[in-house]
Amino acid sequence: MACGEIHTCATAWSCLLPNMRPGVGSQMSCLGIAGWRLPDCRRPKLKDSCWSMSTRTQSLHTAGIVSWQVSQIILLLANMKIIGVFKPKNEEPYGHLNPKWTKWLQKLCCPCCFGRDCLVLNQGYLSEAGASLVDQKLELNIVPRTKVVYLASETFNYSAIDRVKSRGKRLALEKVPKVGQRFNRIGLPPKVGSFQLFVEGYKDADYWLRRFEAEPLPENTNRQLLLQFERLVVLDYIIRNTDRGNDNWLIKYDCPLDSAGTRDTDWVVVKEPIIKLAAIDNGLAFPLKHPDSWRAYPFYWAWLPQAKIPFSQEIKDLILPKISDPNFVKDLEEDLYELFKKDPGFDRGQFHKQIAVMRGQILNLTQALKDGKSPLHLVQMPPVIVETARSHQRSASESYTQSFQSRKPFFSWW
């Protein structure tokens, strides 16, 4: 894996990394992140509603992650500690700088079989950030904090023109400083993408689920797993995640032993195991319609034993008061709109279709929680679309129309 120096131009880092604080005015003072100190820097003029920064760091590096579909870059500190994963927009499967030659070949030779027609093209980074937003609004706390940021690094995949321009500007700055100082930016242009904080101590859910089959969990720990699993179900269902297998959500299982007393005693105090879930890889969510062509993109957790157990009272108390409140749902829609509209290719009509699908998912989830259904019964409910009704007369409140999707995908299991 190639490592390289990185230049950051990050949006809302103060929310993403708790140790960072924005400076006053147009300058920012030194910032500390786990021992990483940043030099003073000036904020560039970026078209963004949040504060931004542009700085050259001395101890932050990048390295690529092997992925069959999306280009991912991990961010490393000088001590090689991973702090997060960055997914650039223009290196997504539909991005013009995607480095995966297999995706390029598939797009070139089989365009009819490429991508998912139910998703908005090249919007995976917004889907990642949107899933984190929904997670925070619902207080599920299973998605690692994710924001839209701007980053630049030599190890990113750039066009030859951008690299030549960058080298030319650096050469001009070295040879003719007066000319070089007139450039608005020295170096490679920043890439927009999603940045997700790295979670430590987690493994693929598939690993732990197989382990738990052979070694059943204690009753209290199994209860913790079930409650965390229900939160994953709620998140995936609301955002209609089309890519949720058992290999892209994580489980952290800590079973600590604490010795009590001296060496001459054989007593050991066993602490209760702690189990947590992390929902990652949310870049293929927020569809503009329910899958209705070849594939159904099912939730693979629906085949787990936990999916057959009715929703607990704890998840009902946490979720129902929120999603039953029209004002809460409206605020959620507005927050997603503020996030999604930052994309240069934002289309209001497509966004309304995405929200219509989400409203239908919320409607089904509300009914399932009230009726005491299980996650398995939830995914078997007919897909619903709730659209804003068009009216020629002005009214203080909006009205909605509900419709069911009659067309089903060819493969219901894939």
Coordinates of C-alpha atoms in Angstrom, one line a residue:
M1 CA 0.0 0.0 0.0
A2 CA 1.3 3.4 -1.0
C3 CA 1.4 6.0 1.7
G4 CA 1.6 9.7 1.1
E5 CA 1.2 13.1 2.7
I6 CA -2.3 14.5 2.8
H7 CA -3.7 18.0 2.5
T8 CA -7.1 18.5 4.2
C9 CA -10.0 20.7 3.5
A10 CA -12.5 19.3 5.8
T11 CA -16.1 20.3 6.4
A12 CA -17.5 20.3 10.0
W13 CA -14.4 18.6 11.5
S14 CA -15.4 20.0 14.9
C15 CA -18.4 17.7 14.9
L16 CA -16.4 14.8 13.5
L17 CA -13.4 14.9 15.7
P18 CA -14.1 16.1 19.2
N19 CA -10.6 17.4 20.0
M20 CA -10.7 19.8 17.1
R21 CA -12.1 23.3 17.5
P22 CA -12.4 26.0 14.9
G23 CA -10.5 29.2 15.4
V24 CA -11.8 32.7 15.5
G25 CA -12.2 34.9 12.4
S26 CA -10.5 33.9 9.2
Q27 CA -7.6 32.0 10.9
M28 CA -7.4 28.8 12.9
S29 CA -5.0 28.2 15.8
C30 CA -3.1 25.0 16.3
L31 CA -5.3 22.0 16.7
G32 CA -4.6 18.8 18.6
I33 CA -5.9 15.3 17.6
A34 CA -4.5 12.4 19.6
G35 CA -1.1 14.1 19.6
W36 CA -1.3 15.4 16.1
R37 CA -0.6 19.1 15.8
L38 CA -1.7 21.1 12.8
P39 CA 0.0 24.4 11.8
D40 CA -1.8 27.7 11.6
C41 CA -3.9 28.0 8.4
R42 CA -6.3 30.3 6.7
R43 CA -9.8 29.2 5.6
P44 CA -10.3 29.2 1.8
K45 CA -13.4 30.5 0.2
L46 CA -15.5 27.4 -0.3
K47 CA -19.1 27.1 -1.3
D48 CA -20.2 25.4 1.9
S49 CA -22.6 26.2 4.8
C50 CA -20.1 25.0 7.4
W51 CA -16.7 26.3 8.3
S52 CA -13.8 24.8 6.4
M53 CA -10.1 24.6 6.7
S54 CA -7.2 24.0 4.3
T55 CA -3.9 22.9 5.8
R56 CA -0.9 20.9 5.0
T57 CA -0.2 18.3 7.7
Q58 CA 3.2 16.8 8.4
S59 CA 2.2 13.5 10.1
L60 CA -1.0 12.4 8.4
H61 CA -0.7 9.7 5.7
T62 CA -3.0 7.7 3.4
A63 CA -3.1 4.1 2.3
G64 CA -5.5 2.4 -0.1
I65 CA -8.0 -0.3 1.0
V66 CA -8.5 -3.2 -1.4
S67 CA -12.2 -3.1 -2.4
W68 CA -13.9 -4.7 -5.4
Q69 CA -16.4 -1.8 -5.9
V70 CA -15.5 1.5 -4.2
S71 CA -12.1 3.2 -3.9
Q72 CA -11.4 3.7 -0.1
I73 CA -8.5 5.5 1.5
I74 CA -7.6 5.0 5.1
L75 CA -6.1 8.0 7.0
L76 CA -3.1 7.2 9.2
L77 CA -1.3 9.2 11.8
A78 CA 2.5 9.2 12.1
N79 CA 2.3 6.2 14.5
M80 CA 0.3 4.3 11.9
K81 CA -2.9 4.5 13.9
I82 CA -6.0 4.5 11.7
I83 CA -8.3 7.4 12.3
G84 CA -10.9 7.0 9.5
V85 CA -11.9 5.9 6.1
F86 CA -12.3 8.4 3.2
K87 CA -14.4 7.5 0.1
P88 CA -14.0 10.1 -2.7
K89 CA -17.0 10.9 -4.9
N90 CA -15.1 10.8 -8.2
E91 CA -13.6 7.4 -7.4
E92 CA -17.0 5.7 -6.8
P93 CA -18.1 3.1 -9.4
Y94 CA -19.8 5.8 -11.5
G95 CA -17.0 8.3 -10.9
H96 CA -14.7 9.2 -13.8
L97 CA -11.6 8.5 -11.7
N98 CA -12.5 5.1 -10.3
P99 CA -9.2 3.2 -10.2
K100 CA -10.9 -0.3 -10.4
W101 CA -10.3 -1.5 -14.0
T102 CA -12.9 -4.3 -13.5
K103 CA -15.7 -1.7 -12.8
W104 CA -14.5 0.3 -15.8
L105 CA -14.7 -2.8 -18.0
Q106 CA -18.1 -3.7 -16.7
K107 CA -19.4 -0.2 -17.3
L108 CA -18.0 -0.2 -20.8
C109 CA -19.0 -3.7 -21.9
C110 CA -22.2 -4.3 -19.9
P111 CA -23.8 -0.9 -19.2
C112 CA -27.3 -2.5 -18.9
C113 CA -26.0 -4.7 -16.0
F114 CA -23.9 -2.0 -14.3
G115 CA -25.0 -0.3 -11.2
R116 CA -28.4 -0.3 -9.5
D117 CA -31.2 1.5 -11.3
C118 CA -33.0 2.3 -8.0
L119 CA -30.1 4.5 -6.7
V120 CA -29.1 8.0 -7.7
L121 CA -25.8 7.8 -9.6
N122 CA -22.5 8.8 -8.0
Q123 CA -24.1 9.7 -4.6
G124 CA -22.6 7.1 -2.4
Y125 CA -20.7 9.6 -0.3
L126 CA -23.9 11.4 0.6
S127 CA -25.6 8.1 1.4
E128 CA -22.8 7.4 3.9
A129 CA -23.2 10.8 5.6
G130 CA -27.0 10.6 5.4
A131 CA -27.0 7.3 7.2
S132 CA -24.9 8.8 10.0
L133 CA -27.4 11.7 10.2
V134 CA -30.4 9.4 10.5
D135 CA -28.5 7.4 13.1
Q136 CA -27.9 10.5 15.2
K137 CA -31.4 11.8 14.8
L138 CA -32.9 8.5 16.0
E139 CA -30.2 8.1 18.7
L140 CA -29.3 4.6 17.5
N141 CA -25.6 5.2 17.9
I142 CA -24.5 2.3 15.7
V143 CA -23.1 4.2 12.7
P144 CA -19.5 5.6 13.2
R145 CA -19.6 9.4 12.8
T146 CA -19.5 10.3 9.1
K147 CA -19.2 13.7 7.4
V148 CA -18.7 15.1 4.0
V149 CA -15.1 16.4 3.7
Y150 CA -12.6 17.7 1.2
L151 CA -9.2 16.0 1.1
A152 CA -6.2 16.1 -1.2
S153 CA -3.2 13.7 -1.4
E154 CA -0.6 12.5 -3.8
T155 CA -1.8 8.9 -3.3
F156 CA -5.4 9.7 -4.6
N157 CA -6.3 8.9 -8.2
Y158 CA -5.9 12.2 -10.2
S159 CA -5.9 12.9 -13.9
A160 CA -2.6 13.5 -15.6
I161 CA -3.6 17.1 -16.2
D162 CA -4.2 17.8 -12.5
R163 CA -0.8 16.3 -11.6
V164 CA 1.0 18.4 -14.3
K165 CA -0.7 21.6 -13.2
S166 CA 0.2 20.8 -9.5
R167 CA 3.9 20.2 -10.4
G168 CA 3.9 23.4 -12.5
K169 CA 2.6 25.5 -9.7
R170 CA 5.1 24.1 -7.2
L171 CA 7.9 24.7 -9.6
A172 CA 6.7 28.3 -10.2
L173 CA 6.5 28.9 -6.5
E174 CA 10.1 27.7 -6.0
K175 CA 11.6 29.5 -9.0
V176 CA 9.5 32.6 -9.1
P177 CA 7.9 33.1 -5.7
K178 CA 6.2 36.4 -6.7
V179 CA 4.4 34.6 -9.5
G180 CA 3.7 31.4 -7.4
Q181 CA 2.1 33.4 -4.6
R182 CA -0.6 34.6 -7.0
F183 CA -2.1 31.1 -7.3
N184 CA -5.2 30.4 -5.4
R185 CA -4.1 26.9 -4.6
I186 CA -0.7 25.2 -4.6
G187 CA -0.9 21.4 -5.0
L188 CA -3.6 19.0 -6.1
P189 CA -7.3 19.9 -6.0
P190 CA -9.2 18.5 -3.0
K191 CA -11.6 15.7 -3.5
V192 CA -15.1 15.7 -1.9
G193 CA -16.1 12.5 -0.3
S194 CA -17.4 10.8 2.9
F195 CA -15.1 10.5 5.9
Q196 CA -16.0 7.9 8.5
L197 CA -14.3 7.6 11.9
F198 CA -12.5 4.2 12.3
V199 CA -13.9 1.9 15.0
E200 CA -11.4 -0.3 16.8
G201 CA -11.9 -3.8 18.2
Y202 CA -14.7 -4.8 15.8
K203 CA -14.9 -7.8 13.5
D204 CA -17.3 -8.8 10.7
A205 CA -20.6 -9.9 12.1
D206 CA -20.3 -13.2 10.1
Y207 CA -17.3 -14.2 12.2
W208 CA -19.0 -13.6 15.6
L209 CA -22.4 -15.1 14.5
R210 CA -20.7 -18.3 13.6
R211 CA -18.8 -18.2 16.9
F212 CA -22.0 -17.6 18.9
E213 CA -23.6 -20.6 17.2
A214 CA -20.9 -22.9 18.5
E215 CA -20.6 -21.0 21.9
P216 CA -23.9 -19.6 22.9
L217 CA -23.9 -16.3 24.7
P218 CA -25.0 -15.8 28.3
E219 CA -28.6 -14.7 28.6
N220 CA -27.9 -11.0 29.4
T221 CA -25.3 -10.7 26.7
N222 CA -27.6 -12.3 24.2
R223 CA -30.2 -9.7 25.2
Q224 CA -27.7 -6.9 24.5
L225 CA -27.0 -8.4 21.1
L226 CA -30.7 -8.5 20.3
L227 CA -31.2 -4.9 21.3
Q228 CA -28.3 -3.7 19.2
F229 CA -29.5 -5.9 16.3
E230 CA -32.9 -4.2 16.4
R231 CA -31.2 -0.8 16.0
L232 CA -29.5 -2.1 12.9
V233 CA -32.8 -3.2 11.5
V234 CA -34.4 0.2 12.2
L235 CA -31.6 2.0 10.5
D236 CA -31.3 -0.2 7.4
Y237 CA -35.1 -0.3 6.9
I238 CA -35.6 3.5 7.1
I239 CA -32.7 4.3 4.7
R240 CA -33.6 1.2 2.6
N241 CA -30.0 -0.1 2.5
T242 CA -29.6 -2.1 -0.7
D243 CA -26.2 -3.6 0.4
R244 CA -26.5 -5.1 3.8
G245 CA -24.9 -8.5 4.1
N246 CA -23.4 -10.1 7.2
D247 CA -19.9 -9.0 6.1
N248 CA -20.5 -5.3 6.2
W249 CA -21.8 -4.7 9.7
L250 CA -19.5 -5.3 12.7
I251 CA -19.6 -6.7 16.2
K252 CA -17.4 -5.9 19.1
Y253 CA -17.4 -8.5 21.8
D254 CA -15.5 -7.9 25.0
C255 CA -15.4 -10.5 27.7
P256 CA -13.1 -9.1 30.4
L257 CA -11.7 -11.0 33.4
D258 CA -10.6 -9.0 36.4
S259 CA -8.5 -10.7 39.1
A260 CA -9.6 -9.9 42.6
G261 CA -7.4 -10.3 45.6
T262 CA -3.8 -11.6 45.8
R263 CA -2.1 -14.5 44.1
D264 CA -2.9 -16.9 47.0
T265 CA -6.6 -16.7 46.2
D266 CA -8.3 -18.5 43.4
W267 CA -11.3 -16.1 43.3
V268 CA -11.9 -14.3 40.0
V269 CA -14.5 -11.6 39.5
V270 CA -16.0 -12.0 36.0
K271 CA -17.4 -8.8 34.5
E272 CA -20.4 -9.0 32.3
P273 CA -19.4 -9.2 28.6
I274 CA -20.1 -6.1 26.5
I275 CA -21.3 -6.4 23.0
K276 CA -21.8 -3.6 20.4
L277 CA -22.7 -3.2 16.8
A278 CA -21.4 -0.9 14.1
A279 CA -23.2 -0.3 10.8
I280 CA -20.7 0.6 8.1
D281 CA -20.8 0.6 4.3
N282 CA -24.0 2.6 3.9
G283 CA -23.2 4.0 0.5
L284 CA -25.9 2.2 -1.4
A285 CA -28.9 3.5 0.5
F286 CA -31.6 6.1 0.0
P287 CA -33.1 4.7 -3.3
L288 CA -35.4 6.8 -5.4
K289 CA -37.7 3.7 -5.9
H290 CA -38.0 0.3 -4.4
P291 CA -36.0 -2.4 -6.3
D292 CA -38.3 -3.7 -9.1
S293 CA -36.1 -4.9 -11.9
W294 CA -33.7 -7.9 -11.7
R295 CA -32.5 -7.9 -8.0
A296 CA -34.4 -7.3 -4.8
Y297 CA -31.4 -6.4 -2.7
P298 CA -32.8 -8.0 0.4
F299 CA -31.6 -7.5 4.0
Y300 CA -29.5 -10.5 4.7
W301 CA -30.0 -10.1 8.4
A302 CA -33.6 -11.2 7.8
W303 CA -32.4 -14.8 7.7
L304 CA -30.9 -14.7 11.2
P305 CA -32.6 -16.2 14.2
Q306 CA -32.7 -12.7 15.8
A307 CA -35.0 -11.5 13.0
K308 CA -37.8 -13.9 14.1
I309 CA -38.1 -12.4 17.6
P310 CA -40.7 -9.6 17.9
F311 CA -39.4 -6.0 18.5
S312 CA -38.6 -5.3 22.1
Q313 CA -40.3 -2.7 24.3
E314 CA -37.0 -0.9 24.5
I315 CA -36.8 -0.2 20.8
K316 CA -40.4 0.8 20.7
D317 CA -39.9 3.3 23.5
L318 CA -36.8 4.7 21.6
I319 CA -38.2 4.9 18.1
L320 CA -42.0 5.1 18.1
P321 CA -42.3 8.6 19.8
K322 CA -39.9 10.0 17.1
I323 CA -41.2 8.5 13.9
S324 CA -44.8 8.9 15.0
D325 CA -44.2 12.7 15.2
P326 CA -44.8 14.4 11.8
N327 CA -42.6 17.3 13.0
F328 CA -39.7 15.0 13.7
V329 CA -40.0 13.3 10.3
K330 CA -40.2 16.8 8.6
D331 CA -37.1 17.9 10.4
L332 CA -35.3 14.8 9.3
E333 CA -36.3 15.4 5.7
E334 CA -35.0 19.0 5.9
D335 CA -31.7 17.9 7.4
L336 CA -31.3 15.4 4.6
Y337 CA -32.1 18.1 2.1
E338 CA -29.5 20.4 3.5
L339 CA -26.9 17.6 3.2
F340 CA -27.9 16.3 -0.3
K341 CA -28.2 19.7 -2.0
K342 CA -24.5 20.2 -1.6
D343 CA -23.8 17.8 -4.4
P344 CA -23.1 19.6 -7.7
G345 CA -25.5 17.2 -9.5
F346 CA -28.3 17.5 -7.0
D347 CA -31.8 17.0 -8.5
R348 CA -34.8 18.1 -6.4
G349 CA -37.1 15.7 -8.2
Q350 CA -34.9 12.7 -7.5
F351 CA -34.6 13.8 -3.9
H352 CA -38.4 14.0 -3.4
K353 CA -38.5 10.4 -4.8
Q354 CA -35.9 9.3 -2.2
I355 CA -37.9 11.0 0.6
A356 CA -41.1 9.4 -0.7
V357 CA -39.5 5.9 -0.3
M358 CA -38.2 6.8 3.2
R359 CA -41.6 8.0 4.3
G360 CA -43.1 4.7 3.2
Q361 CA -40.4 2.8 5.1
I362 CA -41.2 4.9 8.2
L363 CA -44.9 4.2 7.8
N364 CA -44.3 0.4 7.6
L365 CA -41.9 0.5 10.5
T366 CA -44.4 2.4 12.7
Q367 CA -47.1 -0.1 12.0
A368 CA -44.8 -3.0 12.6
L369 CA -43.7 -1.6 16.0
K370 CA -47.3 -0.9 17.1
D371 CA -48.4 -4.4 16.0
G372 CA -45.6 -6.2 17.8
K373 CA -44.2 -7.7 14.7
S374 CA -40.7 -9.1 14.2
P375 CA -38.0 -7.8 11.8
L376 CA -38.8 -10.8 9.5
H377 CA -42.5 -9.7 9.3
L378 CA -41.4 -6.2 8.7
V379 CA -39.4 -6.9 5.6
Q380 CA -42.4 -9.0 4.3
M381 CA -44.7 -6.0 4.4
P382 CA -45.6 -4.6 0.9
P383 CA -43.4 -1.7 -0.2
V384 CA -45.0 1.7 0.3
I385 CA -44.4 5.1 -1.3
V386 CA -45.7 8.2 0.4
E387 CA -45.6 11.3 -1.8
T388 CA -46.5 14.9 -1.2
A389 CA -49.9 15.5 -2.8
R390 CA -50.0 18.3 -5.3
S391 CA -52.7 20.8 -4.6
H392 CA -53.6 24.0 -6.6
Q393 CA -54.8 25.6 -3.3
R394 CA -52.4 26.8 -0.6
S395 CA -52.8 25.2 2.7
A396 CA -51.0 25.4 6.0
S397 CA -50.3 21.7 6.2
E398 CA -49.1 19.3 3.6
S399 CA -51.1 16.3 2.4
Y400 CA -49.7 13.0 1.3
T401 CA -50.7 10.2 -1.1
Q402 CA -49.9 6.6 -0.3
S403 CA -49.3 4.0 -3.0
F404 CA -48.1 0.4 -3.0
Q405 CA -45.5 -0.9 -5.4
S406 CA -47.0 -3.8 -7.5
R407 CA -44.1 -4.6 -9.7
K408 CA -41.7 -7.1 -8.1
P409 CA -38.0 -7.9 -9.0
F410 CA -37.2 -11.0 -10.9
F411 CA -35.0 -12.5 -8.2
S412 CA -36.6 -12.1 -4.8
W413 CA -33.8 -13.7 -2.9
W414 CA -30.8 -11.8 -4.5

